[in-house]
Coordinates of N, CA and C and ligand atoms in Angstrom, one line a residue:
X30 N -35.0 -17.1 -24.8 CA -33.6 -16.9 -24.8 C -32.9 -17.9 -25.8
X31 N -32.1 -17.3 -26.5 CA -31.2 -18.5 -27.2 C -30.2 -19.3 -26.9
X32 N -30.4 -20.5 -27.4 CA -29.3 -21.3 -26.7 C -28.1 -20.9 -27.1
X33 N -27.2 -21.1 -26.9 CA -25.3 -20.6 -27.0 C -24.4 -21.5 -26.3
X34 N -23.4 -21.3 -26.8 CA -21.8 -22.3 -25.8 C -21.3 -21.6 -25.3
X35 N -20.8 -21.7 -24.0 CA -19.6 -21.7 -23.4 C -18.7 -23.1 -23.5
X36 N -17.3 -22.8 -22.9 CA -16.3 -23.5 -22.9 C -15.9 -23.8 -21.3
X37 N -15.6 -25.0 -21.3 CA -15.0 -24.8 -19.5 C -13.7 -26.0 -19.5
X38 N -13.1 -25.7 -18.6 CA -11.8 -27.1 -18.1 C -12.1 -27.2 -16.7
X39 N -12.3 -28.8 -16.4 CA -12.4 -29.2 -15.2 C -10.5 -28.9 -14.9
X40 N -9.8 -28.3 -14.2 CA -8.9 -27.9 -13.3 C -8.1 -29.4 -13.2
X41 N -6.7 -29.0 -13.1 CA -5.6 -30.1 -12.5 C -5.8 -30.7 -10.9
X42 N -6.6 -29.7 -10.3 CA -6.7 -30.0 -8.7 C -8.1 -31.0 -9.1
X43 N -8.6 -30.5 -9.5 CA -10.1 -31.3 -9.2 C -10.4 -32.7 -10.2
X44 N -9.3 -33.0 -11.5 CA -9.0 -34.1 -11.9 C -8.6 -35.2 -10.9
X45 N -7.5 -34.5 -10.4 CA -6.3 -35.3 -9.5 C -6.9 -35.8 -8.3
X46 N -8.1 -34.7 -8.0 CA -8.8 -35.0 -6.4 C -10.3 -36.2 -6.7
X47 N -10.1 -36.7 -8.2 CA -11.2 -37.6 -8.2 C -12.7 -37.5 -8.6
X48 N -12.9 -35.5 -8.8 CA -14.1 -34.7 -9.2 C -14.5 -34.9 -10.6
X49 N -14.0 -35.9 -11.2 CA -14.5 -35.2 -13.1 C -15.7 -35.6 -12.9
X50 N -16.1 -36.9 -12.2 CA -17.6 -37.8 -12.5 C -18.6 -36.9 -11.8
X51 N -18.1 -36.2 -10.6 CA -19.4 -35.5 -9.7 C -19.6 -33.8 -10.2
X52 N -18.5 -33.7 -11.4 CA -18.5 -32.3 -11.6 C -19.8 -32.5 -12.9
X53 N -19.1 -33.4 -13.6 CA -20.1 -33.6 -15.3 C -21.2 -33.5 -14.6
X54 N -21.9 -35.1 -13.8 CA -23.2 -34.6 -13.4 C -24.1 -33.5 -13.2
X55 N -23.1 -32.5 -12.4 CA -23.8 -31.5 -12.0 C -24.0 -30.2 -13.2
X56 N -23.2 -30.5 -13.9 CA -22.8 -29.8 -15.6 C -24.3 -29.5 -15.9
X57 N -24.1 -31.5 -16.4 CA -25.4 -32.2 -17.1 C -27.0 -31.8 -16.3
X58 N -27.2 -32.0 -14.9 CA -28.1 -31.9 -14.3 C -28.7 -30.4 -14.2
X59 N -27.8 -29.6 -14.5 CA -28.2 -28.0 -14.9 C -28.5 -27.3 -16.0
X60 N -28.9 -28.7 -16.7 CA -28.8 -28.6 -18.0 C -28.4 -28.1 -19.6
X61 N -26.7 -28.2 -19.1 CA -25.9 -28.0 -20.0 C -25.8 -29.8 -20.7
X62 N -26.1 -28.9 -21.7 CA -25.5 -30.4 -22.9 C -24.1 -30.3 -23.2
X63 N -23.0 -31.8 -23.1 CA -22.1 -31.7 -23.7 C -21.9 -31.8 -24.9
X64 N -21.2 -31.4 -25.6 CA -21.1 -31.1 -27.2 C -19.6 -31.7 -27.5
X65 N -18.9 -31.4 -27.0 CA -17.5 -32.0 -27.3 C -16.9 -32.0 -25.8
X66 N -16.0 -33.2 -25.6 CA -15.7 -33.5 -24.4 C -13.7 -34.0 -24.5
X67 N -12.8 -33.8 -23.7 CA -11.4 -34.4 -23.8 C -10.5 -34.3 -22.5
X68 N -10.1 -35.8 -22.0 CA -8.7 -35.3 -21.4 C -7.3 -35.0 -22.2
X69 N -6.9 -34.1 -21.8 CA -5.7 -33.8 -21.9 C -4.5 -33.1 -20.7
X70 N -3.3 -33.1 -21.4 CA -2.4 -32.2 -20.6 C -1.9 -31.2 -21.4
X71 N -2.0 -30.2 -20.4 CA -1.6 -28.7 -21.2 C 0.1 -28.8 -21.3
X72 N 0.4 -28.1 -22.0 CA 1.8 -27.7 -22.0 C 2.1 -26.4 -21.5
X73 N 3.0 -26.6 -21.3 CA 3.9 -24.8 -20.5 C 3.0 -23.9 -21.5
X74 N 3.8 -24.2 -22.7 CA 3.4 -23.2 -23.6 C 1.8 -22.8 -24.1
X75 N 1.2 -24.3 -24.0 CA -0.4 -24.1 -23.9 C -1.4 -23.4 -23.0
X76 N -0.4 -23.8 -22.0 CA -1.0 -22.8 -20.5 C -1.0 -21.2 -20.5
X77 N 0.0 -21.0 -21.0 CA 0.8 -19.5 -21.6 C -0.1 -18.8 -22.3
X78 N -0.3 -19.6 -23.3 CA -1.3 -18.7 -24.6 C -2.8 -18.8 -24.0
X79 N -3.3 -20.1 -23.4 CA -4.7 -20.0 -22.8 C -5.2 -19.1 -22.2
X80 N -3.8 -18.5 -21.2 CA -4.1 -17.4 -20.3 C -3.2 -16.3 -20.7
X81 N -3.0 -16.1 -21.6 CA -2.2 -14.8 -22.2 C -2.5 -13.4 -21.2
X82 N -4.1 -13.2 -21.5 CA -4.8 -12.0 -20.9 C -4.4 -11.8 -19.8
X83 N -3.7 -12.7 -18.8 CA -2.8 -12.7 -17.5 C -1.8 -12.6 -17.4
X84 N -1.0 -12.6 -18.6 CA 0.3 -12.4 -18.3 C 0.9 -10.8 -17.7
X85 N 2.2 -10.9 -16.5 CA 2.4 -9.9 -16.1 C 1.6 -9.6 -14.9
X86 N 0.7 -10.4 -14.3 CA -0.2 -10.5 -13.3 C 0.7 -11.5 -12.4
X87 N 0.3 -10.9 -10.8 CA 1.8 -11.8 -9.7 C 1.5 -13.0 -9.7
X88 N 0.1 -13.6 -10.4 CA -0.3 -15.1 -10.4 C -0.1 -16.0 -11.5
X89 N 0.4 -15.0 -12.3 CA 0.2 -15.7 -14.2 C 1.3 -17.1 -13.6
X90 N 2.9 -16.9 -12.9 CA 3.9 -18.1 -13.3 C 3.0 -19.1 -12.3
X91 N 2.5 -18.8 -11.0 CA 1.8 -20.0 -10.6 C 0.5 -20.8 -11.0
X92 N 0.0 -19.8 -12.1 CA -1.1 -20.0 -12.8 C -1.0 -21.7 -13.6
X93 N -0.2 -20.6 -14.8 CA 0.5 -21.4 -16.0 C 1.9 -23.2 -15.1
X94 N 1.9 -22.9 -14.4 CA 2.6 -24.2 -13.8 C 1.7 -25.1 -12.9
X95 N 0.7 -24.6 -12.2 CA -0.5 -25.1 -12.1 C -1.5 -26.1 -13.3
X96 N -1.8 -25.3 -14.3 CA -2.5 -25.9 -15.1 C -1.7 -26.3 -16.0
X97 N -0.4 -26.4 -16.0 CA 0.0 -27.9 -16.6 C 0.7 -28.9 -16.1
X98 N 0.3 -28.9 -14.4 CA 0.8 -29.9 -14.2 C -0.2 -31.4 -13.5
X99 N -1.0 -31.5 -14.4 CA -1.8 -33.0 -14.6 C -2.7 -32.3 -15.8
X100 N -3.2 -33.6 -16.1 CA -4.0 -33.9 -17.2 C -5.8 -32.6 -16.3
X101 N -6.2 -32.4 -17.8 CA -7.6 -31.0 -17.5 C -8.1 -31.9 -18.3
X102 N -9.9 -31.5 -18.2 CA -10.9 -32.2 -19.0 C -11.3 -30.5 -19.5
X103 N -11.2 -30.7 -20.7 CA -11.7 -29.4 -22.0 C -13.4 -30.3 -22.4
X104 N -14.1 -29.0 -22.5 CA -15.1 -29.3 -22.7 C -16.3 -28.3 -23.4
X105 N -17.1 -28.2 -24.4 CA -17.6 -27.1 -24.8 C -18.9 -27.6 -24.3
X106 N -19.7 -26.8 -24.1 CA -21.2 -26.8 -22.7 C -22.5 -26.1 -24.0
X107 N -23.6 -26.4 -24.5 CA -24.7 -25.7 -24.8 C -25.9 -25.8 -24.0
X108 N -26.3 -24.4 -23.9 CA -27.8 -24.1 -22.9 C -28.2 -22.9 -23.3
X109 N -29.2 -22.6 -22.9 CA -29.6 -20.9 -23.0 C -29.0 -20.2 -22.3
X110 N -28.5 -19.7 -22.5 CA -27.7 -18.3 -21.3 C -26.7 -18.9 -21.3
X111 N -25.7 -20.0 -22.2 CA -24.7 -20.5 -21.5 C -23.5 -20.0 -20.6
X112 N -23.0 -18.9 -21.2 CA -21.6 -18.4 -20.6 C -22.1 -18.1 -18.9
X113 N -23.2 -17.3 -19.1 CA -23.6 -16.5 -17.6 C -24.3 -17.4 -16.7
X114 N -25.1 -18.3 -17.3 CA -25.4 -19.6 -16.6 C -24.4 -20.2 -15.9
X115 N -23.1 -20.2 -16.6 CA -22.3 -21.4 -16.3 C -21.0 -20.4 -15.4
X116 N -21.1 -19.7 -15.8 CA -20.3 -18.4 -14.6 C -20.7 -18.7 -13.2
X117 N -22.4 -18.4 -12.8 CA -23.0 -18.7 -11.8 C -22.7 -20.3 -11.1
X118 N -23.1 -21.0 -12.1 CA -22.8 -22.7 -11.5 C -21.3 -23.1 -10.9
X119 N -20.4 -22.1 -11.2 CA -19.5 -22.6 -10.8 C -18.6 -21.8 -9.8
X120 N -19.4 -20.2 -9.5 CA -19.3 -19.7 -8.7 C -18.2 -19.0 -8.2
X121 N -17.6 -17.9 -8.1 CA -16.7 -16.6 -7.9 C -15.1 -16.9 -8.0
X122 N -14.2 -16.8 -8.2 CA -12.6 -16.9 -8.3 C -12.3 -17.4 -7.4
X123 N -12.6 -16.8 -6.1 CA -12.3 -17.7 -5.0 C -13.1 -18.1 -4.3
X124 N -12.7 -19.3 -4.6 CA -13.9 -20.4 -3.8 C -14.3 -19.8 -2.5
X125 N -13.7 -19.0 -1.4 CA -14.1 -18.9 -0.3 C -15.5 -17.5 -0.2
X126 N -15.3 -17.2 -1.1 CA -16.7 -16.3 -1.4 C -17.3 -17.0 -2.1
X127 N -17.4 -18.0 -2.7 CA -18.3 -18.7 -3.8 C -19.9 -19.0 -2.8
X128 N -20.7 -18.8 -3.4 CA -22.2 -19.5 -3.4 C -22.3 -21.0 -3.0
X129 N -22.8 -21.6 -1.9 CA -23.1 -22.6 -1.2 C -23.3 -23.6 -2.7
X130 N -23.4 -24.9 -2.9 CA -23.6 -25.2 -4.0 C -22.9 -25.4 -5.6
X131 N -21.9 -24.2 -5.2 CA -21.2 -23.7 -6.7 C -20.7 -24.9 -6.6
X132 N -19.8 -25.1 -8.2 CA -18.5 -26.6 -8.3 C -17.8 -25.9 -7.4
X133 N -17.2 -24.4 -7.0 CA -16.0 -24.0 -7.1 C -16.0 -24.0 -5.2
X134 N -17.2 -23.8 -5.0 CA -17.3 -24.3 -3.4 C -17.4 -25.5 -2.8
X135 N -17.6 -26.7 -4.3 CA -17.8 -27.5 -3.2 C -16.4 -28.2 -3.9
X136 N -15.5 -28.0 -4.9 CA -14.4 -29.0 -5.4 C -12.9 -27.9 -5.2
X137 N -13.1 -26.8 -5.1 CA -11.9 -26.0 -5.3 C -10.8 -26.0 -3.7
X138 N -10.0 -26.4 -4.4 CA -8.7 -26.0 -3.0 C -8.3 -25.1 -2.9
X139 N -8.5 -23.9 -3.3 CA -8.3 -22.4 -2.8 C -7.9 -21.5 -4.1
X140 N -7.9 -20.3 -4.2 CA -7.6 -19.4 -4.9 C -6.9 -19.5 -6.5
X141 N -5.8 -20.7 -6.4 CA -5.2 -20.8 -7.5 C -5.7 -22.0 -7.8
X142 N -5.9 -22.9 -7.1 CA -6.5 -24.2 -7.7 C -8.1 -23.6 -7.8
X143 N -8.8 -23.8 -8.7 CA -10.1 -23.3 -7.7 C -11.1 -24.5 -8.9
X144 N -10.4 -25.8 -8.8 CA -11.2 -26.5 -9.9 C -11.9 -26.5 -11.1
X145 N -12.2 -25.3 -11.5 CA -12.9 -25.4 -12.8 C -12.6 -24.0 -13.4
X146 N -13.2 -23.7 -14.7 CA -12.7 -22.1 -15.6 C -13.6 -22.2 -16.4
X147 N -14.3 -21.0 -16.9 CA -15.3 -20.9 -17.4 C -15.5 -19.7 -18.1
X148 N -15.5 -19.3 -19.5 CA -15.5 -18.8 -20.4 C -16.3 -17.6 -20.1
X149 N -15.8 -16.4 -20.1 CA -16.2 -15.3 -19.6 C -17.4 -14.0 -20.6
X150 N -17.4 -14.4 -22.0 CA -18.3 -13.9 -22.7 C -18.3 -15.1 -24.4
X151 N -19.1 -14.8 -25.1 CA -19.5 -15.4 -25.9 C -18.4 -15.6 -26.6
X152 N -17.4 -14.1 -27.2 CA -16.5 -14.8 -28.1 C -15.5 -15.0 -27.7
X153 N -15.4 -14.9 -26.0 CA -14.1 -15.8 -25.2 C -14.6 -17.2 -25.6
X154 N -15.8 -17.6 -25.6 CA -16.1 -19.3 -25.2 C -15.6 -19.9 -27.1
X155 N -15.8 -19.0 -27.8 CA -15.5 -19.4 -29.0 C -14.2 -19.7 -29.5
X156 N -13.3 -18.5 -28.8 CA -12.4 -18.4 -28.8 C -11.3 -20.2 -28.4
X157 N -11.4 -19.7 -26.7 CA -11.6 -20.9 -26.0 C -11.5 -22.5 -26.9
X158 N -12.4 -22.9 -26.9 CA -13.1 -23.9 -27.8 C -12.2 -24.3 -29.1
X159 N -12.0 -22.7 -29.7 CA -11.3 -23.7 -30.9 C -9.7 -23.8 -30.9
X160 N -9.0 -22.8 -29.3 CA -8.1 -23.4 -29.3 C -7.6 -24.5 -28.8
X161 N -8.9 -25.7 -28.0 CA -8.7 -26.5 -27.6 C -9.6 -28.2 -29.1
X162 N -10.2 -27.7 -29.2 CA -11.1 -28.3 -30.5 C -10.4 -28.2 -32.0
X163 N -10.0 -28.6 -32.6 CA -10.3 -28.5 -34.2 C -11.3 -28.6 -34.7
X164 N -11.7 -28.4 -35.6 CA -12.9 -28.5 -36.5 C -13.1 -29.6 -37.3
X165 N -12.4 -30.7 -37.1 CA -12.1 -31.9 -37.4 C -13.0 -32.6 -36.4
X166 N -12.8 -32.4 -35.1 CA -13.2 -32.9 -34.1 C -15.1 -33.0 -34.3
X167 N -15.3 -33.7 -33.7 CA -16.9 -34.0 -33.7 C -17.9 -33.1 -32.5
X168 N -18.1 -32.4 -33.5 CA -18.8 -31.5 -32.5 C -19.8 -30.3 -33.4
Ligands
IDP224 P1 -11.9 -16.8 -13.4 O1 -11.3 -18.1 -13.6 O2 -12.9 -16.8 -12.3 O3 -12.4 -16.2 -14.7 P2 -9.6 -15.0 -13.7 O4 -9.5 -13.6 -13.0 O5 -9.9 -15.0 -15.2 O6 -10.8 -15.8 -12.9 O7 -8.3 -15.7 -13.3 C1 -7.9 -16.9 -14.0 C2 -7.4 -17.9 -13.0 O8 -6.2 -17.4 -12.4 C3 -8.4 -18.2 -11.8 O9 -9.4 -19.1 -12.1 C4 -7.4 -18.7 -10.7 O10 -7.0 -20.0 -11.0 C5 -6.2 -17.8 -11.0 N1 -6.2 -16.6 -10.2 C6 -6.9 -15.5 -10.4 N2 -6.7 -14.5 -9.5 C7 -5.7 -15.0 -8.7 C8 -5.1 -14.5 -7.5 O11 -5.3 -13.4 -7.1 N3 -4.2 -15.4 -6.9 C9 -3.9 -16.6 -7.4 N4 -4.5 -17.2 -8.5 C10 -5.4 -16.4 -9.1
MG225 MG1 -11.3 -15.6 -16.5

């Protein structure tokens, strides 16, 4: 299988709740390599275009004011299988169905917070990535 990236953001709830150190680990321990790594804070407007694909959805205004309100860790991930690997690791939308183990079961506060996001096909993660990365950046 060939290696490939996904993209993921550790979440405003799971920054705030103290998770970046026990999430990376478990990243790392699964054998994703980090490739490029950053805190930041999203903006209204950054939140907006990240999740565009949601707009007009009953969740998009709690979404987008959610995710900008604390600092997110952006981060691009390489493994084999990355995207579907990393789908699985962090386990279903809502935490309360999630897989024993997932990040999203063991760090998410519920449905809209749900800790972590994870790039849904190859040229979402590409996508993803370089709207949070420049090409400047070291990576
Ligand atoms: P995903 O993050 O598992 O790919 P998406 O359907 O792409 O799930 O939704 C993006 C994000 O929007 C979710 O991670 C969650 O934070 C939020 N969200 C999705 N569906 C709902 C909902 O029904 N109620 C509240 N928030 C939702
Ligand atoms: Mg999604």
């Amino acid at each position: 299988m060939t290696r490939n990236r996904t993209f993921t953001m550790i979440k405003p709830d799971a920054v705030q709740n103290g998770h970046i150190g026990p999430i990376l680990e478990k990243i790392t321990a699964s054998g994703f390599k980090i490739i490029a790594l950053k805190l930041k804070k999203l903006s209204i407007e950054d939140a907006k275009k990240f999740y565009s694909v949601h707009e007009g959805k009953p969740f998009f205004e709690r979404l987008i004011k959610f995710m900008s309100s604390g600092p997110i860790v952006a981060a691009i991930l390489e493994k084999e299988n990355a995207v579907e690997d990393f789908r699985t690791l962090i386990g279903t939308t809502n935490p309360e169905n999630a897989a024993n183990g997932t990040i999203r079961k063991l760090y998410a506060t519920s449905l809209s917070c749900n800790a972590i996001h994870g790039a849904d096909s190859n040229e979402n993660a590409a996508i993803e990535s370089a709207f949070h990365f420049s090409d400047t950046e070291c990576f």
